[in-house]
XYZ file of N, CA, C and O in Angstrom:
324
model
N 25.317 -21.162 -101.772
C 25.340 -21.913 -103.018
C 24.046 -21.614 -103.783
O 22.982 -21.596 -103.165
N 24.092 -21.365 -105.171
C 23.347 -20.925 -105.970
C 22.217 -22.144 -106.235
O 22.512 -23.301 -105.935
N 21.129 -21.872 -106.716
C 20.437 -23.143 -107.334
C 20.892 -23.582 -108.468
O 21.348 -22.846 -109.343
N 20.780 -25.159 -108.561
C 21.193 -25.625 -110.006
C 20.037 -25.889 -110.894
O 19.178 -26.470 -110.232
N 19.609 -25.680 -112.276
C 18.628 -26.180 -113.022
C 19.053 -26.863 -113.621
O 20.150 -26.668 -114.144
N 18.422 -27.840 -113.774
C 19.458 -28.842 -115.150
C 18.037 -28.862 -116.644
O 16.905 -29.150 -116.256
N 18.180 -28.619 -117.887
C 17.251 -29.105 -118.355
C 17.739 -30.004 -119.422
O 18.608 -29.873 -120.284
N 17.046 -30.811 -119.156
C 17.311 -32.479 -120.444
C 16.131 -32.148 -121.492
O 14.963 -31.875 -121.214
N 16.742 -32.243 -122.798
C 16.056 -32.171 -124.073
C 15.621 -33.556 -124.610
O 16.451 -34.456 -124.738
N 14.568 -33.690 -124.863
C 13.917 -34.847 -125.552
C 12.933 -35.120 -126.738
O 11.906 -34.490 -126.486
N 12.828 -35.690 -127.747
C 12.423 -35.827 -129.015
C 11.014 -35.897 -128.505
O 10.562 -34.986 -129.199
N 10.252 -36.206 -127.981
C 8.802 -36.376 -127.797
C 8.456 -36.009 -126.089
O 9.279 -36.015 -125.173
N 7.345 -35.775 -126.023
C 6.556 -36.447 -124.879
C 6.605 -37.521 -123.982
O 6.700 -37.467 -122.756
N 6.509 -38.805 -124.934
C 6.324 -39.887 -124.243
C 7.551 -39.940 -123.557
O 7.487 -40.207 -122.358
N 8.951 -39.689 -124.197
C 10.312 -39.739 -123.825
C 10.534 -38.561 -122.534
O 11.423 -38.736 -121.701
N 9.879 -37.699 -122.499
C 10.038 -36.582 -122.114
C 9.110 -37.022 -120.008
O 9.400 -36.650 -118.871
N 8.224 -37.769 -120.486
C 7.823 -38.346 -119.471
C 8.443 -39.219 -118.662
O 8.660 -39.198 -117.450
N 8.774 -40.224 -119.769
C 9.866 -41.622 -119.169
C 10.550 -41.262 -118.065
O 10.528 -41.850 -116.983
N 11.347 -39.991 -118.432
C 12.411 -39.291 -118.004
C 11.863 -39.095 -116.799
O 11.968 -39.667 -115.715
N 11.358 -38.329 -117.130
C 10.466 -37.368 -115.444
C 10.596 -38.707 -114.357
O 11.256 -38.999 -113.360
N 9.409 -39.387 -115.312
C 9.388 -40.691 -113.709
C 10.558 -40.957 -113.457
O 10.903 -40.843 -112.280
N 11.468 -41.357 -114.372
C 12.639 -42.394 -113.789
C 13.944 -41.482 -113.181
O 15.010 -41.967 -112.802
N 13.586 -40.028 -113.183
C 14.579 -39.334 -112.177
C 14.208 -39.490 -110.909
O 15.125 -39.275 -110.117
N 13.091 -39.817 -110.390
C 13.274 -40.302 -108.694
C 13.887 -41.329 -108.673
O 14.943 -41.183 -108.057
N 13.705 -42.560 -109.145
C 14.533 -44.026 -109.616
C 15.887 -43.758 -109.533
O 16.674 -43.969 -108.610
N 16.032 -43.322 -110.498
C 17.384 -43.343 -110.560
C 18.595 -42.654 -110.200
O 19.757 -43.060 -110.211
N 18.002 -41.279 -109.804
C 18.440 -40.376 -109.311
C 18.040 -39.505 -107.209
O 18.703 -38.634 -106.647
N 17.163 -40.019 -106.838
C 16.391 -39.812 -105.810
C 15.639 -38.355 -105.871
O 15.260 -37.785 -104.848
N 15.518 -37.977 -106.802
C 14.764 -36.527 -107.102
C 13.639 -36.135 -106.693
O 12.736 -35.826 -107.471
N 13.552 -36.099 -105.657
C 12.168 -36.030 -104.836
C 11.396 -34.957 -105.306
O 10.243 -35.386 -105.334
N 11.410 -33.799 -105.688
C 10.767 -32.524 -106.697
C 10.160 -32.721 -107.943
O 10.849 -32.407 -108.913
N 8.819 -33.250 -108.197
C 8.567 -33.046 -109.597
C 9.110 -32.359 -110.548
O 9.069 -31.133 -110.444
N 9.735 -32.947 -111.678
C 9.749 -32.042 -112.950
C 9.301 -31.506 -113.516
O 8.173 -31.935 -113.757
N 9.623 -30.349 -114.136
C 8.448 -29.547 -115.180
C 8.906 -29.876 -116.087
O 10.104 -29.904 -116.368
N 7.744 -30.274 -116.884
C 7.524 -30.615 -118.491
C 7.199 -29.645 -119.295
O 6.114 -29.127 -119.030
N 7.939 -29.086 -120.466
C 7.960 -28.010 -120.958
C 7.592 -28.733 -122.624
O 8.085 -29.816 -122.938
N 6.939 -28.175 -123.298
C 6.739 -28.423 -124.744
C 7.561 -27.075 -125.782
O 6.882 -26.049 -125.834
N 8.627 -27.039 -126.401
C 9.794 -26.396 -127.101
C 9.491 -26.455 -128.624
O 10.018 -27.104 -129.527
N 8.444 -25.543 -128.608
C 8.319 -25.936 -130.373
C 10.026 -25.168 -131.170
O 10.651 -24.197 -130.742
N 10.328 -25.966 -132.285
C 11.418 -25.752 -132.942
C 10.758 -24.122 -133.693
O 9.724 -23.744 -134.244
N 12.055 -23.557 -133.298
C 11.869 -21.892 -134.460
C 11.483 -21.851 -135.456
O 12.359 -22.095 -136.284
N 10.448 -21.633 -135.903
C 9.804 -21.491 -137.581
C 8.743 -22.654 -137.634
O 7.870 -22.763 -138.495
N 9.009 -23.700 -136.331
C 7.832 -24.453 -136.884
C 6.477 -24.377 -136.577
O 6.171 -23.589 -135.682
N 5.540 -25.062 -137.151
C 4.305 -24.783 -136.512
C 3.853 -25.961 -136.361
O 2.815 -26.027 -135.702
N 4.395 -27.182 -136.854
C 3.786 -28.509 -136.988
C 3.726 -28.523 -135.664
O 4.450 -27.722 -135.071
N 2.775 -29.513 -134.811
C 3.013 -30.260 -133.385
C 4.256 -31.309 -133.333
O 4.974 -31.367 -132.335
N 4.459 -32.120 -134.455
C 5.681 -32.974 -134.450
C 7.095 -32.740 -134.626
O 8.054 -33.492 -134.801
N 6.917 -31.099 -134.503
C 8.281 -30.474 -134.545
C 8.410 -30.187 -133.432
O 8.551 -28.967 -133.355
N 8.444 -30.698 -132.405
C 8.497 -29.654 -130.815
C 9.288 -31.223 -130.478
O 9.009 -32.389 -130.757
N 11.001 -30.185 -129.336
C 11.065 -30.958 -128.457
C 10.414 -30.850 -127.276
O 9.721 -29.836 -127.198
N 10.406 -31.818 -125.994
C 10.267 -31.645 -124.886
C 11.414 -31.370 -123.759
O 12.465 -32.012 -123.749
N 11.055 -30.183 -122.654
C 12.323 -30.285 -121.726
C 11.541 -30.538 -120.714
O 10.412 -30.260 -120.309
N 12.632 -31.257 -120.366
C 12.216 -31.803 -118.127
C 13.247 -31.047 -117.763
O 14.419 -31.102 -118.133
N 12.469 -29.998 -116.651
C 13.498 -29.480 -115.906
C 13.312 -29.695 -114.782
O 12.238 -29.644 -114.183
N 14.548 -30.011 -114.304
C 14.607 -30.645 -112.753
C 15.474 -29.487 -111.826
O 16.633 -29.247 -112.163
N 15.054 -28.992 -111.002
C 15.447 -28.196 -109.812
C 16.478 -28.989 -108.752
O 16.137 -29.925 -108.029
N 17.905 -28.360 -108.831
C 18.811 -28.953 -107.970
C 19.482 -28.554 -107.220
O 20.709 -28.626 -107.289
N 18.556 -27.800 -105.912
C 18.616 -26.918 -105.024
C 20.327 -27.026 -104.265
O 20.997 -26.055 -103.914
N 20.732 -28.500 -104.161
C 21.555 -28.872 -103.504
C 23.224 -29.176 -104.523
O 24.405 -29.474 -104.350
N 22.572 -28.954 -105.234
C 23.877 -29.494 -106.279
C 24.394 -30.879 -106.373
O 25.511 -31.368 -106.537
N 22.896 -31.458 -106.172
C 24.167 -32.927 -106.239
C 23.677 -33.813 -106.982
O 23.700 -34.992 -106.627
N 23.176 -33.453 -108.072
C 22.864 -34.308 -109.567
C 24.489 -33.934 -110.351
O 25.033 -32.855 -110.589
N 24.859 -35.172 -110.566
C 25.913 -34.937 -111.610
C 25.367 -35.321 -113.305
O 24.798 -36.254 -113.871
N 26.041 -33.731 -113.729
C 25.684 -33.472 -115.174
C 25.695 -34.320 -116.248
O 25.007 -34.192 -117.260
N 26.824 -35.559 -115.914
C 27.373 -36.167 -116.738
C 26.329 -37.899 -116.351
O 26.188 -38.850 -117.121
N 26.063 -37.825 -115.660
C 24.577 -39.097 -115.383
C 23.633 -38.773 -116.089
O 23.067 -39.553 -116.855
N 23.304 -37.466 -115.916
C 21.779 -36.718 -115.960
C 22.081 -36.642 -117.756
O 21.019 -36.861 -118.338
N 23.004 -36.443 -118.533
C 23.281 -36.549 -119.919
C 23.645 -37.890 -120.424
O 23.941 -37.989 -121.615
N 23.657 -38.711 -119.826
C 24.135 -40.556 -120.504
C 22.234 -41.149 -120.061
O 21.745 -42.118 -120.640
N 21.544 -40.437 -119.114
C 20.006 -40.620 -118.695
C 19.283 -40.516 -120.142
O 18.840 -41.404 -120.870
N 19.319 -39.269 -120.277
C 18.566 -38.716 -121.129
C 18.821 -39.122 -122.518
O 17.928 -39.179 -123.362
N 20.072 -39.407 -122.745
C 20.686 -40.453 -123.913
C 20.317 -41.578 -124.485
O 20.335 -42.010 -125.637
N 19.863 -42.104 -123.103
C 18.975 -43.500 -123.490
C 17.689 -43.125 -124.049
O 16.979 -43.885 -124.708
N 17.372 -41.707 -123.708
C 15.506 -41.588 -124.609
C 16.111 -40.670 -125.837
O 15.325 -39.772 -126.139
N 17.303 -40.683 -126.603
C 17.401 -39.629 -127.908
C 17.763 -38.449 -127.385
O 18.174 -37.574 -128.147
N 17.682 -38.232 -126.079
C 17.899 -36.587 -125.573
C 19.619 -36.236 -125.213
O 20.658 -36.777 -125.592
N 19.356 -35.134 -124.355
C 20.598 -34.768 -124.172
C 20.573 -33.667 -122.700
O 19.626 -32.912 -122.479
N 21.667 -33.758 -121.899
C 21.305 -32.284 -121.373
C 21.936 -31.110 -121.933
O 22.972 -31.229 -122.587
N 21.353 -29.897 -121.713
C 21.130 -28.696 -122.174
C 22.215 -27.870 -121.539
O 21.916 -27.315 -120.481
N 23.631 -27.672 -122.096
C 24.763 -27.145 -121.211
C 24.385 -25.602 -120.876
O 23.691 -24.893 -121.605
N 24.832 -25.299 -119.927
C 24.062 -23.988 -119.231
C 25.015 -22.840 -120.193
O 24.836 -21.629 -120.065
């Protein structure tokens, strides 16, 4: 079985954090997330950048459709592969 990545898109930082913590919570995600800063194409402002948490799901057993109603609650979304 292949590895799964999942990455959830989020309007800020702070949201982009929330997230991070509350995937052990809520999800048992024992692997830190990487926090990625996504500046938008053409922009240069800092307040144009989303954030991605990408979470490593060696085992496959985050379901896509949690991990996208999660990220929903901070403005985000997940990122269909």
């Amino acid at each position: 079985m292949s590895d799964v990545r999942h990455v959830l898109v989020l309007p800020d930082r702070d949201a982009a954090e929330e997230v991070a913590e509350g995937l052990a919570d809520r999800f048992g995600v024992t692997e830190e997330p990487q926090l990625v800063r996504d500046a938008l194409a053409g922009e240069d402002d800092a307040e144009d950048a989303q954030w991605l948490v990408v979470v490593e799901d060696a085992a496959s057993l985050l379901d896509p459709s949690a991990l996208d109603e999660f990220a929903a609650e901070y403005e985000g979304w997940l990122e269909k592969p």
